[in-house]
CSV table of C-alpha atoms in Angstrom, one decimal:
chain,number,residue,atom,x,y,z
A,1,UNK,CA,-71.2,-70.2,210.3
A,2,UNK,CA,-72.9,-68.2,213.2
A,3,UNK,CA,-74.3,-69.9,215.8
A,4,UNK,CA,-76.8,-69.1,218.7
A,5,UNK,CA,-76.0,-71.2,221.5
A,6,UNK,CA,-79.0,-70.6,223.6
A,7,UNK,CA,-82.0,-69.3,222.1
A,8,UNK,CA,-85.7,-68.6,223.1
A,9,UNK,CA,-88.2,-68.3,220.2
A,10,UNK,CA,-91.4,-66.3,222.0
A,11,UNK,CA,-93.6,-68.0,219.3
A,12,UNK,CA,-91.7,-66.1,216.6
A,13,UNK,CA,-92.0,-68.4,213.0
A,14,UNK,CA,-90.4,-65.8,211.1
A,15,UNK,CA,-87.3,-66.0,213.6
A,16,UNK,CA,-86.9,-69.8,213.2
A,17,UNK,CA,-87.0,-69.7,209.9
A,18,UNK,CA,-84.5,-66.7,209.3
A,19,UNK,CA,-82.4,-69.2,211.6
A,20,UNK,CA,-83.3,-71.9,209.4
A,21,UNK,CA,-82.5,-70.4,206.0
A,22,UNK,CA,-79.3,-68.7,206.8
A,23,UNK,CA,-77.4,-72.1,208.5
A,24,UNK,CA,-77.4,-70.5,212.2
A,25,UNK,CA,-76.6,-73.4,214.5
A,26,UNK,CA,-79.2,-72.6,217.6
A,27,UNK,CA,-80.1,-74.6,220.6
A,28,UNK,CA,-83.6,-73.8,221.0
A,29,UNK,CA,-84.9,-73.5,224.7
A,30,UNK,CA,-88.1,-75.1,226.2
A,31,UNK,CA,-88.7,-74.0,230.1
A,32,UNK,CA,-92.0,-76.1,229.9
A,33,UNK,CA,-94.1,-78.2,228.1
A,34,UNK,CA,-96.4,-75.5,226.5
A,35,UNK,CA,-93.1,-74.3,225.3
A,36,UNK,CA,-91.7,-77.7,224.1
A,37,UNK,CA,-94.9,-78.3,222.1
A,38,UNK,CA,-94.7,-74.8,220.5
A,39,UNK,CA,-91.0,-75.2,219.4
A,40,UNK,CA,-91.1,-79.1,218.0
A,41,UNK,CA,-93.5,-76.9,215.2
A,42,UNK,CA,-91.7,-74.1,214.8
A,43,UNK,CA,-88.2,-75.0,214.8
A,44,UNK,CA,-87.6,-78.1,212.2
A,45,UNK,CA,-84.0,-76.7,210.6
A,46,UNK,CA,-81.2,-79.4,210.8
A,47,UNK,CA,-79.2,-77.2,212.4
A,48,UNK,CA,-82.1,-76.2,215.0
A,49,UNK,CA,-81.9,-78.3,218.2
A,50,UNK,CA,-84.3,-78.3,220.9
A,51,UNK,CA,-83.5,-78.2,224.6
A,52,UNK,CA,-86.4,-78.9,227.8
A,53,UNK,CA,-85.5,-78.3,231.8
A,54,UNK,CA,-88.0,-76.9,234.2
A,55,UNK,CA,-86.6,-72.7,234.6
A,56,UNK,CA,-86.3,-71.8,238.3
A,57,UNK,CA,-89.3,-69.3,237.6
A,58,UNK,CA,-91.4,-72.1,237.0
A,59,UNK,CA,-90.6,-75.0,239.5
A,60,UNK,CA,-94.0,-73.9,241.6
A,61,UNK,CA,-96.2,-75.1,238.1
A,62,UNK,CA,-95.0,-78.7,237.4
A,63,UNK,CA,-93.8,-82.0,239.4
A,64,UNK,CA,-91.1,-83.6,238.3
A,65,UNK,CA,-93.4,-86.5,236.9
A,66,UNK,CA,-94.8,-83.9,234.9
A,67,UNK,CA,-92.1,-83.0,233.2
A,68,UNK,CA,-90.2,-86.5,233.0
A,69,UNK,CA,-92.0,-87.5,229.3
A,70,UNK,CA,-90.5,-84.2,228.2
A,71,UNK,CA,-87.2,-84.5,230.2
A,72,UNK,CA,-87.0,-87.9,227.7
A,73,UNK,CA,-87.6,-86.6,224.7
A,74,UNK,CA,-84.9,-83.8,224.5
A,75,UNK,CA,-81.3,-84.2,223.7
A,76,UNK,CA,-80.4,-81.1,225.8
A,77,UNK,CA,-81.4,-80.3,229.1
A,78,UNK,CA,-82.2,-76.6,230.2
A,79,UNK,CA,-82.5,-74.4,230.7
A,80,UNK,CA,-82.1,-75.6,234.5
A,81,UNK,CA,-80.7,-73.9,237.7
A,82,UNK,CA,-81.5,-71.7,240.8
A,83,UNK,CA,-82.6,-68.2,241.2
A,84,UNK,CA,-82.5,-65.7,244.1
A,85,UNK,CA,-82.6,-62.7,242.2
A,86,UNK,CA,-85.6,-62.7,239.7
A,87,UNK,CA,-87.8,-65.1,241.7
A,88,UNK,CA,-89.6,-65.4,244.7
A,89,UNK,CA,-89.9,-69.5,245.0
A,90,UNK,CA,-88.3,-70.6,248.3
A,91,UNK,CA,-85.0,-71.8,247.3
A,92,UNK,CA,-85.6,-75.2,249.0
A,93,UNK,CA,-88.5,-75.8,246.4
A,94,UNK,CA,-86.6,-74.9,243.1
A,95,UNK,CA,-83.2,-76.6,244.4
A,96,UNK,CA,-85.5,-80.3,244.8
A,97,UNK,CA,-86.3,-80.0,241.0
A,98,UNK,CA,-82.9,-78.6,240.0
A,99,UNK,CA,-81.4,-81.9,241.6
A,100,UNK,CA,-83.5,-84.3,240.0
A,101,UNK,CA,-82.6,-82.9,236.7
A,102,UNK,CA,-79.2,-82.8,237.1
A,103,UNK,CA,-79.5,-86.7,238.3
A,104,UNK,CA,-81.6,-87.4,235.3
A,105,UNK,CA,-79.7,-85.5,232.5
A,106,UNK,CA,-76.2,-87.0,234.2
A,107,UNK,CA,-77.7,-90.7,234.3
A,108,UNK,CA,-78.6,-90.4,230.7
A,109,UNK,CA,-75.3,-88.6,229.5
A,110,UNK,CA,-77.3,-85.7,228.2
A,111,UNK,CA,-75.7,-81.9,228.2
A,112,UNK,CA,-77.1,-79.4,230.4
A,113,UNK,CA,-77.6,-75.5,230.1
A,114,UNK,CA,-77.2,-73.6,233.4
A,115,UNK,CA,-79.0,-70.6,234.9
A,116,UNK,CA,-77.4,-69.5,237.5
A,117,UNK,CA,-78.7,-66.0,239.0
A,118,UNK,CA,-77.9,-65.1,242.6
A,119,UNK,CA,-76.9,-68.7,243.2
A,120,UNK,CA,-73.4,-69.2,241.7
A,121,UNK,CA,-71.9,-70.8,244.4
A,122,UNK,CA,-74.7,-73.1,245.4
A,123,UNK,CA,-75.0,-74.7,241.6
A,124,UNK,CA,-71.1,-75.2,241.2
A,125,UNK,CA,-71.4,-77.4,244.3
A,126,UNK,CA,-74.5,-79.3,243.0
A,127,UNK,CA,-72.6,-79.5,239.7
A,128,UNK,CA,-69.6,-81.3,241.2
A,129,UNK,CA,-71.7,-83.8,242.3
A,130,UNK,CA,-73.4,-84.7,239.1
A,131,UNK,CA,-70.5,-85.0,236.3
A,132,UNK,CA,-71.6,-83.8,232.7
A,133,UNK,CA,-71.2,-81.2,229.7
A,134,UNK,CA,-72.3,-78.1,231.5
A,135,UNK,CA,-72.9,-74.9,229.5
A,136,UNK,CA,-73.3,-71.6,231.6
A,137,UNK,CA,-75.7,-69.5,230.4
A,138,UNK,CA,-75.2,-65.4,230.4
A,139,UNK,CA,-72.8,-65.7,233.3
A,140,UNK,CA,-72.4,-62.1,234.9
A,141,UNK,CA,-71.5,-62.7,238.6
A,142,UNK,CA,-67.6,-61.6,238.7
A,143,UNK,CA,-67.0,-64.5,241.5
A,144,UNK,CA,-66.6,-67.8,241.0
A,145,UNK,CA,-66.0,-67.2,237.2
A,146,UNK,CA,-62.3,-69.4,237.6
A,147,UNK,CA,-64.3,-72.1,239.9
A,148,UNK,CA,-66.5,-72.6,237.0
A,149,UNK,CA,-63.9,-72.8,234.2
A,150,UNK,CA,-61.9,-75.1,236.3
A,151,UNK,CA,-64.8,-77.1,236.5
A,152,UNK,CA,-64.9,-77.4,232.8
A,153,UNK,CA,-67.6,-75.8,231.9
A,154,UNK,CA,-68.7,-74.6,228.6
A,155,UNK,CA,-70.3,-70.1,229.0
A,156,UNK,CA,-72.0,-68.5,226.5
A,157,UNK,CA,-71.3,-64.5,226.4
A,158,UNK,CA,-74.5,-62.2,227.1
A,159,UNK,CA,-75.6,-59.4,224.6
A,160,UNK,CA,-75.0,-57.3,227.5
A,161,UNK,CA,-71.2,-57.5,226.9
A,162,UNK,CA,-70.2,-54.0,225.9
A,163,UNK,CA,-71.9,-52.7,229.4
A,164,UNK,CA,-71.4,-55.5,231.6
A,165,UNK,CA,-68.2,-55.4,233.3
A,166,UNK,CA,-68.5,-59.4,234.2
A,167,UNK,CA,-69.2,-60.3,230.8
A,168,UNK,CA,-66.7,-58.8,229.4
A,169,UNK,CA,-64.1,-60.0,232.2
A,170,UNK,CA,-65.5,-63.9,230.9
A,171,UNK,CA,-64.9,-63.0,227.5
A,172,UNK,CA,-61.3,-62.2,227.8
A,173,UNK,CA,-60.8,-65.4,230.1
A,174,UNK,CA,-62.7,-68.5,229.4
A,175,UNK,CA,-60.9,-70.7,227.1
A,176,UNK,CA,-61.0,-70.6,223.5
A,177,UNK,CA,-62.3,-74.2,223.2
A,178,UNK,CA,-65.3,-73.6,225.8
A,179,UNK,CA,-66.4,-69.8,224.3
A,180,UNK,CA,-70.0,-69.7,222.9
A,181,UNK,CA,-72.3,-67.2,221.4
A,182,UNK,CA,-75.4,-66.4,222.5
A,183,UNK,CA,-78.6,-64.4,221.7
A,184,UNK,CA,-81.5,-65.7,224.3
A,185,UNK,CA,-83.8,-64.5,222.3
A,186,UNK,CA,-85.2,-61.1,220.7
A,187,UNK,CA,-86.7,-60.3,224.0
A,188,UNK,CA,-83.7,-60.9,226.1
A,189,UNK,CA,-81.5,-58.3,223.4
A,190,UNK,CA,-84.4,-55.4,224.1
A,191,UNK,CA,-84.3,-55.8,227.9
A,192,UNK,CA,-80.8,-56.0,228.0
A,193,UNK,CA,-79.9,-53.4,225.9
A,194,UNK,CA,-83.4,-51.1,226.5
A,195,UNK,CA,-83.9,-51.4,222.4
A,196,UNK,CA,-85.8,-52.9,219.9
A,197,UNK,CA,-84.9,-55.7,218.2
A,198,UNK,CA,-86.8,-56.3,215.2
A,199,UNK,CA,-86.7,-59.9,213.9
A,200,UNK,CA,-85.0,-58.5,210.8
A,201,UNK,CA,-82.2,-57.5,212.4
A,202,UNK,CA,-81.9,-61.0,214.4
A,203,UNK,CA,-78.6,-61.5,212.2
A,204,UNK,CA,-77.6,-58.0,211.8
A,205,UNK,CA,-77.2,-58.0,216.0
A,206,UNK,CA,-75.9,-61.5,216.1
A,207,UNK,CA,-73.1,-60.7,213.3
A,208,UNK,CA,-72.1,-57.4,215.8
A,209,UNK,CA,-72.2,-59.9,218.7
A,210,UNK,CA,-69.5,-62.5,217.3
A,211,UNK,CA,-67.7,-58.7,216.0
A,212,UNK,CA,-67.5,-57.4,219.6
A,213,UNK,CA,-66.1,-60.8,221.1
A,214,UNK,CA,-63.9,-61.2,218.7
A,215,UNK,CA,-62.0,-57.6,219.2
A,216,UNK,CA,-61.9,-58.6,223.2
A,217,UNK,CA,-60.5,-62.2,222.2
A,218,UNK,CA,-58.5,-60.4,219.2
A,219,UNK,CA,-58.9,-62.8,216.7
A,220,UNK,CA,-60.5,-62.6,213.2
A,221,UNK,CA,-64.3,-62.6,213.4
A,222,UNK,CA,-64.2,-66.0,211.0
A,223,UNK,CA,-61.7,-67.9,213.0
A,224,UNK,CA,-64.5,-67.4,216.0
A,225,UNK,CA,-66.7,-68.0,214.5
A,226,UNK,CA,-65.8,-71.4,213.1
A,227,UNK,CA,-64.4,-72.5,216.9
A,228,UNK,CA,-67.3,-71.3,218.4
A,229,UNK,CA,-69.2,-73.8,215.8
A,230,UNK,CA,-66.4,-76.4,216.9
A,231,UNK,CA,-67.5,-75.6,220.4
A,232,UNK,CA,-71.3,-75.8,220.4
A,233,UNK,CA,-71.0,-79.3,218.2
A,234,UNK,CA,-68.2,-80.4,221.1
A,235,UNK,CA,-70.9,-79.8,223.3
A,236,UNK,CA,-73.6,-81.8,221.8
A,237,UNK,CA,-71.2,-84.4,221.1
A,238,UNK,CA,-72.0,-83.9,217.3
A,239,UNK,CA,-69.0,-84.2,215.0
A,240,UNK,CA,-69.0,-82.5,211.7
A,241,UNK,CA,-66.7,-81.6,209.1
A,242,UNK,CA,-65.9,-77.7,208.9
């Protein structure tokens, strides 16, 4: 019963289907249409479900209107949020798009995956005023992390977590029944952890993932597991039998 809470497939058929044969619930991300299009072929597992937002990295490439049609046709949306970090877009610009998601999404009563870089305090206040399901992707700013629980947010913990001192500080505090698992992708495991990762060892790193959280929440890999499920289908607002 692994699950990958936020995922990004680079184009990688052999990934979704390794996700697809073995059960792993995934919420597949789509940070633009070329993306979208890609993954509505590649990822067609029950258990696979897509998500589209406009990324902060690429607010300078689409209007909203552009993206809307999309926007409509996805069940999640996000990856969304602001960037000061990794990005040079004026602020001003990607915060205009941010909000329009976040109206649209809340609106419609459909969940919404965070990305937050550099701008932790700016999106909890933007969040506040648009009441959803959030879910905080890869938090690692040590502020703000008790704002954002209170808040009621759902976090995913980063592959970075045996060498990221904020990571590991949200593992050990967000509440049981708002912890979820996440990869972000092959890529994102090699840059954060500076090594390969093959796509046959895409479950090999996931299992180790769920085995590291599990000794900093000290509980039995299995009994996260199945909440983090419980979690990720809370989220969607799916109910299943476990």
């Amino acid at each position: 019963m692994l699950s990958d809470a936020h995922c990004h497939l680079e184009g990688n058929q052999e990934l979704a289907t390794l996700q697809q044969e073995n059960d792993v619930l995934t919420i597949i991300n789509c940070d633009s249409p070329e993306e979208w299009q890609k993954n509505q072929q590649l990822a067609v597992g029950r258990d696979q479900y897509l998500s589209f937002g406009l990324h902060p990295w690429k607010t300078e490439d689409y209007t909203f209107e552009e993206i809307y049609p999309y926007l409509q046709q996805a069940a999640i949306i996000g990856e969304i949020g602001l960037d000061r970090v990794w990005t040079n877009i004026p602020l001003a610009h990607q915060v205009k798009l941010f909000r329009k998601q976040l109206a649209y999404a809340a609106l419609t009563d459909k969940p919404v995956v965070l990305h937050t870089k550099g701008c932790e305090r700016e999106i909890l206040t933007f969040i506040k005023e648009y009441p959803n399901r959030y879910l905080v992707h890869w938090y690692s700013s040590l502020e703000l992390q008790k704002e954002y629980i209170e808040a009621g947010c759902y976090f995913t913990i980063g592959v970075d977590l045996k060498i990221n001192p904020a990571v590991q500080q949200l593992a050990k505090g967000v509440p049981f029944n708002r912890l979820l698992v996440e990869t972000d992708g092959l890529g994102a495991i090699e840059w954060a952890l500076g090594t390969p990762a093959p796509t046959k060892e895409y479950l090999m790193l996931l299992e180790d993932h769920f085995h590291q959280i599990s000794k900093i929440r000290e509980v039995s890999q299995e009994k996260l597991e199945k909440q983090v499920q419980t979690n990720l289908f809370e989220f969607l607002r799916i109910r299943t039998c476990l």
